[in-house]
């Protein structure tokens, strides 16, 4: 599963905003502050990339949409 918020320990990450815009390379702490200001979660979506890619998103909504897609695929 994805690492979220304080679980992200990388010194540098590439941050993508909640609307998909690139916010650049920064420390995980700075990215977490931005996510907290927007009342959203910081989620690592590409851990193998150099530097790892994280996105600001609503994690609850994201998980709900994944479950919905999985149910549709089973039908």
XYZ file of C-alpha atoms in Angstrom:
75
model
C 0.000 0.000 0.000
C 1.013 3.641 -0.324
C 2.977 5.493 2.344
C 1.031 8.442 3.708
C 1.787 11.623 5.665
C 4.341 11.003 8.456
C 5.262 7.551 7.039
C 7.162 9.318 4.219
C 10.782 9.566 5.393
C 12.590 10.640 2.198
C 14.793 13.733 2.391
C 13.599 14.987 -1.019
C 10.392 14.291 -2.940
C 8.770 15.550 -6.142
C 5.395 17.019 -5.187
C 2.249 17.038 -7.312
C -0.643 19.228 -6.168
C -4.247 18.163 -5.672
C -5.216 19.363 -9.166
C -2.273 17.629 -10.879
C 0.136 20.558 -11.163
C 3.856 20.001 -10.471
C 4.953 21.856 -7.347
C 8.618 20.852 -7.658
C 11.208 19.040 -5.571
C 11.192 19.760 -1.835
C 11.628 18.144 1.560
C 8.947 15.770 2.813
C 8.400 18.071 5.822
C 7.631 21.075 3.581
C 5.272 18.978 1.453
C 3.488 17.712 4.566
C 2.940 21.310 5.733
C 1.391 22.208 2.356
C -0.906 19.173 2.537
C -1.923 20.028 6.113
C -2.755 23.624 5.124
C -5.122 22.268 2.450
C -6.518 19.685 4.931
C -5.504 16.845 2.590
C -3.112 13.884 2.767
C 0.379 13.490 1.331
C 0.577 10.129 -0.499
C 3.668 8.551 -2.080
C 2.511 7.331 -5.505
C 5.848 6.440 -7.183
C 8.354 5.205 -4.575
C 10.840 3.852 -7.167
C 11.284 7.215 -8.915
C 14.318 9.400 -8.212
C 13.258 11.436 -6.250
C 10.071 9.641 -5.116
C 6.813 11.214 -6.326
C 4.159 12.260 -3.811
C 0.731 13.730 -4.424
C -1.572 15.821 -2.273
C -5.004 14.166 -2.235
C -8.004 13.174 -0.148
C -6.996 9.618 0.792
C -10.475 8.547 1.945
C -12.017 9.568 -1.370
C -9.179 7.892 -3.313
C -9.666 4.568 -1.474
C -13.445 4.743 -2.007
C -12.959 5.240 -5.768
C -10.515 2.314 -5.916
C -13.020 0.014 -4.197
C -15.749 1.187 -6.565
C -13.578 0.423 -9.613
C -12.688 -3.028 -8.257
C -16.382 -3.864 -7.800
C -17.120 -2.730 -11.367
C -14.282 -4.877 -12.713
C -15.644 -7.983 -10.958
C -19.024 -7.645 -12.692
